[in-house]
């Protein structure tokens, strides 16, 4: 009997399949499988546990289903060993042997662990896809955070200096009246609306600062915020410098200001830099219409808050989106920017934010030389982040640290100048 079953199982006839069923203790199924359903060697290798459960076979006893399925798996293993661990050809398809399938599965899991992460931002999918592995370490990397902060300072001052240059080139309203704008031409002017937009920005900033203080990986978040906002504002510097738009409304008292000396330009740039470009600080600028800096800040803060808080915090996300959209509306209602300014600012900021996090979360930049060439700073900042940053929170100052600070023993100075610590009696 054993000699009749030698050779490739895929070439077995129905009779040989019946012999195999008898050898593994399932002779009672010979008529069902080989007689009624004409199961030969190829069909036998293609059988799965679901086939045994489902019509037309529909085996009734769970024990028979499980045992026969184990016998089929053993047949696949012996077939792979007989063929030199090669693939089994089943119904015209090459099916890798079990050992090869297990090895490929382990390689995929290892690659998933090392070079990827959960792409879904929801907490439920995080738990379903693997419960944030304990072996992943998110180092704060203070040096990189400091470099990103310095990068933001350079970008902010470059923006301020560019605003000084474009103020020198503001077109004369008598020769270049406001451009036609479908929104500004149909919405009445609300003079105090621009301050309301800045109040929305301040509110979003307060929420974001609270999240930063409580987030466990706050330094990674800070680094990403500085990197994104600096890159977008540097792009804004280029667009402002190359194109000068006429003022969007006759109510704006904007005239070309000539800062002749370099010292005067630097002094004015420092005033804009220290005031944060906000009218709430008493600052007034002109010519910086391409594209809206206020919209950049509103949109970025909104996306940061929604990204680094749990998805179940629906009410907070609704509030941040309301602040973002109402802030944009107030900018237009004050006629401080053209409609295209806020549309471009919202689109560019949101796309840069999403692309940055997509590349960082999936770590796909590790396999692309083009990304490393075009975005070297991004690769430097994110090279040691092992995937999607989990939304974990902690108190910024631990109780033990505060207790040790306040329980520090006072220092007594002896006449000889030697420091000694007071001992508790």
mmCIF file of N, CA and C in Angstrom, residues 195-286:
data_model
loop_
_atom_site.group_PDB
_atom_site.id
_atom_site.type_symbol
_atom_site.label_atom_id
_atom_site.label_comp_id
_atom_site.label_asym_id
_atom_site.label_seq_id
_atom_site.Cartn_x
_atom_site.Cartn_y
_atom_site.Cartn_z
ATOM 1 N N UNK A 195 -9.069 90.549 14.410
ATOM 2 C CA UNK A 195 -8.662 90.238 15.785
ATOM 3 C C UNK A 195 -9.323 88.958 16.265
ATOM 4 N N UNK A 196 -10.561 88.718 15.817
ATOM 5 C CA UNK A 196 -11.229 87.475 16.193
ATOM 6 C C UNK A 196 -10.490 86.255 15.634
ATOM 7 N N UNK A 197 -9.956 86.392 14.418
ATOM 8 C CA UNK A 197 -9.184 85.283 13.849
ATOM 9 C C UNK A 197 -7.943 85.003 14.688
ATOM 10 N N UNK A 198 -7.326 86.073 15.200
ATOM 11 C CA UNK A 198 -6.149 85.871 16.056
ATOM 12 C C UNK A 198 -6.544 85.283 17.407
ATOM 13 N N UNK A 199 -7.737 85.630 17.903
ATOM 14 C CA UNK A 199 -8.214 84.995 19.136
ATOM 15 C C UNK A 199 -8.406 83.490 18.924
ATOM 16 N N UNK A 200 -8.879 83.104 17.753
ATOM 17 C CA UNK A 200 -9.008 81.672 17.442
ATOM 18 C C UNK A 200 -7.643 80.995 17.445
ATOM 19 N N UNK A 201 -6.653 81.677 16.878
ATOM 20 C CA UNK A 201 -5.305 81.121 16.885
ATOM 21 C C UNK A 201 -4.728 80.994 18.281
ATOM 22 N N UNK A 202 -4.973 81.989 19.119
ATOM 23 C CA UNK A 202 -4.484 81.943 20.505
ATOM 24 C C UNK A 202 -5.159 80.806 21.263
ATOM 25 N N UNK A 203 -6.447 80.590 21.027
ATOM 26 C CA UNK A 203 -7.158 79.488 21.686
ATOM 27 C C UNK A 203 -6.591 78.137 21.270
ATOM 28 N N UNK A 204 -6.350 77.974 19.973
ATOM 29 C CA UNK A 204 -5.741 76.721 19.509
ATOM 30 C C UNK A 204 -4.344 76.534 20.093
ATOM 31 N N UNK A 205 -3.589 77.611 20.198
ATOM 32 C CA UNK A 205 -2.252 77.508 20.775
ATOM 33 C C UNK A 205 -2.314 77.100 22.237
ATOM 34 N N UNK A 206 -3.277 77.611 22.987
ATOM 35 C CA UNK A 206 -3.414 77.227 24.393
ATOM 36 C C UNK A 206 -3.739 75.740 24.534
ATOM 37 N N UNK A 207 -4.631 75.236 23.673
ATOM 38 C CA UNK A 207 -4.956 73.806 23.709
ATOM 39 C C UNK A 207 -3.732 72.979 23.361
ATOM 40 N N UNK A 208 -2.985 73.406 22.356
ATOM 41 C CA UNK A 208 -1.810 72.656 21.926
ATOM 42 C C UNK A 208 -0.726 72.643 23.005
ATOM 43 N N UNK A 209 -0.550 73.749 23.712
ATOM 44 C CA UNK A 209 0.448 73.789 24.785
ATOM 45 C C UNK A 209 0.075 72.822 25.900
ATOM 46 N N UNK A 210 -1.207 72.730 26.224
ATOM 47 C CA UNK A 210 -1.642 71.768 27.246
ATOM 48 C C UNK A 210 -1.360 70.329 26.802
ATOM 49 N N UNK A 211 -1.608 70.040 25.539
ATOM 50 C CA UNK A 211 -1.336 68.687 25.022
ATOM 51 C C UNK A 211 0.160 68.398 25.058
ATOM 52 N N UNK A 212 0.974 69.392 24.677
ATOM 53 C CA UNK A 212 2.423 69.200 24.707
ATOM 54 C C UNK A 212 2.927 68.916 26.113
ATOM 55 N N UNK A 213 2.401 69.614 27.082
ATOM 56 C CA UNK A 213 2.866 69.434 28.457
ATOM 57 C C UNK A 213 2.547 68.037 28.974
ATOM 58 N N UNK A 214 1.429 67.468 28.547
ATOM 59 C CA UNK A 214 0.997 66.185 29.081
ATOM 60 C C UNK A 214 1.404 65.008 28.200
ATOM 61 N N UNK A 215 1.789 65.255 26.958
ATOM 62 C CA UNK A 215 2.121 64.152 26.060
ATOM 63 C C UNK A 215 3.475 63.549 26.447
ATOM 64 N N UNK A 216 3.537 62.238 26.417
ATOM 65 C CA UNK A 216 4.762 61.536 26.820
ATOM 66 C C UNK A 216 5.901 61.793 25.857
ATOM 67 N N UNK A 217 5.600 61.969 24.573
ATOM 68 C CA UNK A 217 6.635 62.161 23.556
ATOM 69 C C UNK A 217 6.625 63.603 23.065
ATOM 70 N N UNK A 218 6.596 64.525 23.987
ATOM 71 C CA UNK A 218 6.415 65.939 23.662
ATOM 72 C C UNK A 218 7.559 66.491 22.815
ATOM 73 N N UNK A 219 8.768 65.984 22.992
ATOM 74 C CA UNK A 219 9.894 66.546 22.247
ATOM 75 C C UNK A 219 9.857 66.134 20.774
ATOM 76 N N UNK A 220 9.337 64.962 20.494
ATOM 77 C CA UNK A 220 9.157 64.569 19.086
ATOM 78 C C UNK A 220 8.092 65.441 18.445
ATOM 79 N N UNK A 221 7.020 65.724 19.188
ATOM 80 C CA UNK A 221 5.954 66.582 18.669
ATOM 81 C C UNK A 221 6.459 67.992 18.409
ATOM 82 N N UNK A 222 7.258 68.521 19.340
ATOM 83 C CA UNK A 222 7.815 69.855 19.147
ATOM 84 C C UNK A 222 8.704 69.891 17.907
ATOM 85 N N UNK A 223 9.518 68.859 17.750
ATOM 86 C CA UNK A 223 10.421 68.815 16.603
ATOM 87 C C UNK A 223 9.648 68.809 15.300
ATOM 88 N N UNK A 224 8.582 68.053 15.249
ATOM 89 C CA UNK A 224 7.777 68.005 14.029
ATOM 90 C C UNK A 224 7.055 69.323 13.778
ATOM 91 N N UNK A 225 6.560 69.952 14.832
ATOM 92 C CA UNK A 225 5.879 71.231 14.662
ATOM 93 C C UNK A 225 6.837 72.279 14.101
ATOM 94 N N UNK A 226 8.027 72.397 14.690
ATOM 95 C CA UNK A 226 9.008 73.368 14.202
ATOM 96 C C UNK A 226 9.402 73.078 12.757
ATOM 97 N N UNK A 227 9.591 71.812 12.436
ATOM 98 C CA UNK A 227 10.028 71.452 11.093
ATOM 99 C C UNK A 227 8.984 71.810 10.046
ATOM 100 N N UNK A 228 7.716 71.485 10.327
ATOM 101 C CA UNK A 228 6.659 71.721 9.340
ATOM 102 C C UNK A 228 6.392 73.200 9.160
ATOM 103 N N UNK A 229 6.220 73.910 10.269
ATOM 104 C CA UNK A 229 5.851 75.331 10.154
ATOM 105 C C UNK A 229 6.996 76.140 9.552
ATOM 106 N N UNK A 230 8.233 75.755 9.842
ATOM 107 C CA UNK A 230 9.368 76.486 9.271
ATOM 108 C C UNK A 230 9.440 76.288 7.764
ATOM 109 N N UNK A 231 9.232 75.064 7.318
ATOM 110 C CA UNK A 231 9.296 74.781 5.877
ATOM 111 C C UNK A 231 8.207 75.522 5.118
ATOM 112 N N UNK A 232 6.998 75.554 5.685
ATOM 113 C CA UNK A 232 5.897 76.238 5.004
ATOM 114 C C UNK A 232 6.137 77.741 4.962
ATOM 115 N N UNK A 233 6.660 78.310 6.052
ATOM 116 C CA UNK A 233 6.889 79.751 6.061
ATOM 117 C C UNK A 233 8.054 80.141 5.141
ATOM 118 N N UNK A 234 9.027 79.280 4.987
ATOM 119 C CA UNK A 234 10.091 79.575 4.022
ATOM 120 C C UNK A 234 9.540 79.575 2.599
ATOM 121 N N UNK A 235 8.610 78.658 2.319
ATOM 122 C CA UNK A 235 7.944 78.685 1.025
ATOM 123 C C UNK A 235 7.143 79.971 0.852
ATOM 124 N N UNK A 236 6.527 80.425 1.922
ATOM 125 C CA UNK A 236 5.778 81.691 1.870
ATOM 126 C C UNK A 236 6.714 82.869 1.579
ATOM 127 N N UNK A 237 7.922 82.818 2.123
ATOM 128 C CA UNK A 237 8.888 83.882 1.833
ATOM 129 C C UNK A 237 9.130 83.996 0.326
ATOM 130 N N UNK A 238 9.279 82.868 -0.327
ATOM 131 C CA UNK A 238 9.547 82.877 -1.767
ATOM 132 C C UNK A 238 8.370 83.458 -2.536
ATOM 133 N N UNK A 239 7.157 83.017 -2.207
ATOM 134 C CA UNK A 239 5.981 83.489 -2.942
ATOM 135 C C UNK A 239 5.732 84.978 -2.705
ATOM 136 N N UNK A 240 5.965 85.445 -1.471
ATOM 137 C CA UNK A 240 5.788 86.879 -1.207
ATOM 138 C C UNK A 240 6.797 87.705 -1.981
ATOM 139 N N UNK A 241 8.003 87.217 -2.053
ATOM 140 C CA UNK A 241 9.068 88.010 -2.663
ATOM 141 C C UNK A 241 8.913 88.100 -4.179
ATOM 142 N N UNK A 242 8.507 87.016 -4.816
ATOM 143 C CA UNK A 242 8.467 87.009 -6.278
ATOM 144 C C UNK A 242 7.212 87.673 -6.831
ATOM 145 N N UNK A 243 6.124 87.737 -6.055
ATOM 146 C CA UNK A 243 4.864 88.302 -6.543
ATOM 147 C C UNK A 243 4.317 89.286 -5.519
ATOM 148 N N UNK A 244 4.082 90.505 -5.952
ATOM 149 C CA UNK A 244 3.502 91.543 -5.091
ATOM 150 C C UNK A 244 2.080 91.820 -5.548
ATOM 151 N N UNK A 245 1.123 91.532 -4.692
ATOM 152 C CA UNK A 245 -0.283 91.771 -5.008
ATOM 153 C C UNK A 245 -0.723 93.132 -4.505
ATOM 154 N N UNK A 246 -1.701 93.694 -5.162
ATOM 155 C CA UNK A 246 -2.295 94.938 -4.676
ATOM 156 C C UNK A 246 -3.089 94.650 -3.409
ATOM 157 N N UNK A 247 -3.327 95.684 -2.607
ATOM 158 C CA UNK A 247 -4.025 95.516 -1.334
ATOM 159 C C UNK A 247 -5.433 94.999 -1.612
ATOM 160 N N UNK A 248 -5.954 94.096 -0.761
ATOM 161 C CA UNK A 248 -7.261 93.496 -1.036
ATOM 162 C C UNK A 248 -8.452 94.398 -0.726
ATOM 163 N N UNK A 249 -8.236 95.565 -0.099
ATOM 164 C CA UNK A 249 -9.363 96.444 0.212
ATOM 165 C C UNK A 249 -8.941 97.892 0.307
ATOM 166 N N UNK A 250 -9.875 98.807 -0.017
ATOM 167 C CA UNK A 250 -9.556 100.237 0.060
ATOM 168 C C UNK A 250 -9.410 100.723 1.484
ATOM 169 N N UNK A 251 -9.926 99.969 2.453
ATOM 170 C CA UNK A 251 -9.850 100.391 3.850
ATOM 171 C C UNK A 251 -8.435 100.245 4.411
ATOM 172 N N UNK A 252 -7.587 99.463 3.753
ATOM 173 C CA UNK A 252 -6.226 99.246 4.234
ATOM 174 C C UNK A 252 -5.346 100.436 3.853
ATOM 175 N N UNK A 253 -4.748 101.050 4.841
ATOM 176 C CA UNK A 253 -3.867 102.190 4.619
ATOM 177 C C UNK A 253 -2.443 101.677 4.435
ATOM 178 N N UNK A 254 -2.193 101.147 3.262
ATOM 179 C CA UNK A 254 -0.889 100.559 2.962
ATOM 180 C C UNK A 254 -0.230 101.360 1.856
ATOM 181 N N UNK A 255 0.946 101.841 2.150
ATOM 182 C CA UNK A 255 1.745 102.553 1.165
ATOM 183 C C UNK A 255 3.164 102.008 1.194
ATOM 184 N N UNK A 256 3.840 102.204 0.095
ATOM 185 C CA UNK A 256 5.211 101.722 0.000
ATOM 186 C C UNK A 256 6.078 102.415 1.037
ATOM 187 N N UNK A 257 6.765 101.615 1.869
ATOM 188 C CA UNK A 257 7.645 102.152 2.913
ATOM 189 C C UNK A 257 9.086 101.890 2.508
ATOM 190 N N UNK A 258 9.844 102.930 2.461
ATOM 191 C CA UNK A 258 11.226 102.812 2.014
ATOM 192 C C UNK A 258 12.158 102.716 3.224
ATOM 193 N N UNK A 259 12.701 101.517 3.435
ATOM 194 C CA UNK A 259 13.725 101.330 4.455
ATOM 195 C C UNK A 259 15.062 101.329 3.731
ATOM 196 N N UNK A 260 15.691 102.509 3.731
ATOM 197 C CA UNK A 260 16.854 102.724 2.874
ATOM 198 C C UNK A 260 18.055 101.935 3.369
ATOM 199 N N UNK A 261 18.353 102.052 4.648
ATOM 200 C CA UNK A 261 19.563 101.425 5.175
ATOM 201 C C UNK A 261 19.275 99.996 5.635
ATOM 202 N N UNK A 262 20.346 99.205 5.682
ATOM 203 C CA UNK A 262 20.213 97.829 6.168
ATOM 204 C C UNK A 262 19.851 97.805 7.648
ATOM 205 N N UNK A 263 20.329 98.779 8.378
ATOM 206 C CA UNK A 263 20.009 98.836 9.809
ATOM 207 C C UNK A 263 18.523 99.056 10.031
ATOM 208 N N UNK A 264 17.917 99.951 9.227
ATOM 209 C CA UNK A 264 16.483 100.210 9.362
ATOM 210 C C UNK A 264 15.678 98.965 9.000
ATOM 211 N N UNK A 265 16.098 98.236 7.995
ATOM 212 C CA UNK A 265 15.385 97.013 7.615
ATOM 213 C C UNK A 265 15.488 95.952 8.702
ATOM 214 N N UNK A 266 16.675 95.793 9.272
ATOM 215 C CA UNK A 266 16.849 94.805 10.336
ATOM 216 C C UNK A 266 16.046 95.182 11.576
ATOM 217 N N UNK A 267 15.989 96.484 11.881
ATOM 218 C CA UNK A 267 15.219 96.925 13.051
ATOM 219 C C UNK A 267 13.740 96.638 12.844
ATOM 220 N N UNK A 268 13.236 96.907 11.654
ATOM 221 C CA UNK A 268 11.823 96.638 11.360
ATOM 222 C C UNK A 268 11.554 95.128 11.347
ATOM 223 N N UNK A 269 12.482 94.348 10.815
ATOM 224 C CA UNK A 269 12.314 92.899 10.818
ATOM 225 C C UNK A 269 12.274 92.350 12.244
ATOM 226 N N UNK A 270 13.083 92.924 13.125
ATOM 227 C CA UNK A 270 13.068 92.471 14.518
ATOM 228 C C UNK A 270 11.750 92.840 15.197
ATOM 229 N N UNK A 271 11.172 93.988 14.840
ATOM 230 C CA UNK A 271 9.870 94.361 15.390
ATOM 231 C C UNK A 271 8.797 93.357 14.968
ATOM 232 N N UNK A 272 8.803 92.970 13.689
ATOM 233 C CA UNK A 272 7.829 91.986 13.210
ATOM 234 C C UNK A 272 8.068 90.637 13.870
ATOM 235 N N UNK A 273 9.347 90.258 14.004
ATOM 236 C CA UNK A 273 9.694 88.972 14.618
ATOM 237 C C UNK A 273 9.251 88.913 16.076
ATOM 238 N N UNK A 274 9.516 89.956 16.818
ATOM 239 C CA UNK A 274 9.157 89.964 18.242
ATOM 240 C C UNK A 274 7.649 90.053 18.447
ATOM 241 N N UNK A 275 6.936 90.673 17.514
ATOM 242 C CA UNK A 275 5.483 90.768 17.626
ATOM 243 C C UNK A 275 4.738 89.577 17.088
ATOM 244 N N UNK A 276 5.449 88.626 16.509
ATOM 245 C CA UNK A 276 4.806 87.429 15.981
ATOM 246 C C UNK A 276 3.912 87.681 14.790
ATOM 247 N N UNK A 277 4.024 88.851 14.167
ATOM 248 C CA UNK A 277 3.188 89.175 13.014
ATOM 249 C C UNK A 277 1.718 89.334 13.342
ATOM 250 N N UNK A 278 1.373 89.624 14.607
ATOM 251 C CA UNK A 278 -0.021 89.697 15.048
ATOM 252 C C UNK A 278 -0.418 91.137 15.321
ATOM 253 N N UNK A 279 -1.632 91.493 14.928
ATOM 254 C CA UNK A 279 -2.153 92.832 15.214
ATOM 255 C C UNK A 279 -2.481 93.000 16.692
ATOM 256 N N UNK A 280 -2.672 91.902 17.425
ATOM 257 C CA UNK A 280 -2.938 91.993 18.855
ATOM 258 C C UNK A 280 -1.754 92.589 19.608
ATOM 259 N N UNK A 281 -0.575 92.499 19.043
ATOM 260 C CA UNK A 281 0.612 93.091 19.657
ATOM 261 C C UNK A 281 0.877 94.505 19.153
ATOM 262 N N UNK A 282 -0.068 95.070 18.406
ATOM 263 C CA UNK A 282 0.089 96.418 17.886
ATOM 264 C C UNK A 282 0.872 96.496 16.596
ATOM 265 N N UNK A 283 1.054 95.380 15.919
ATOM 266 C CA UNK A 283 1.849 95.344 14.702
ATOM 267 C C UNK A 283 0.963 95.497 13.478
ATOM 268 N N UNK A 284 1.443 96.227 12.496
ATOM 269 C CA UNK A 284 0.731 96.415 11.241
ATOM 270 C C UNK A 284 1.693 96.181 10.092
ATOM 271 N N UNK A 285 1.355 95.231 9.222
ATOM 272 C CA UNK A 285 2.210 94.926 8.082
ATOM 273 C C UNK A 285 1.421 95.085 6.795
ATOM 274 N N UNK A 286 2.148 95.231 5.704
ATOM 275 C CA UNK A 286 1.535 95.389 4.394
ATOM 276 C C UNK A 286 2.324 94.599 3.362
#
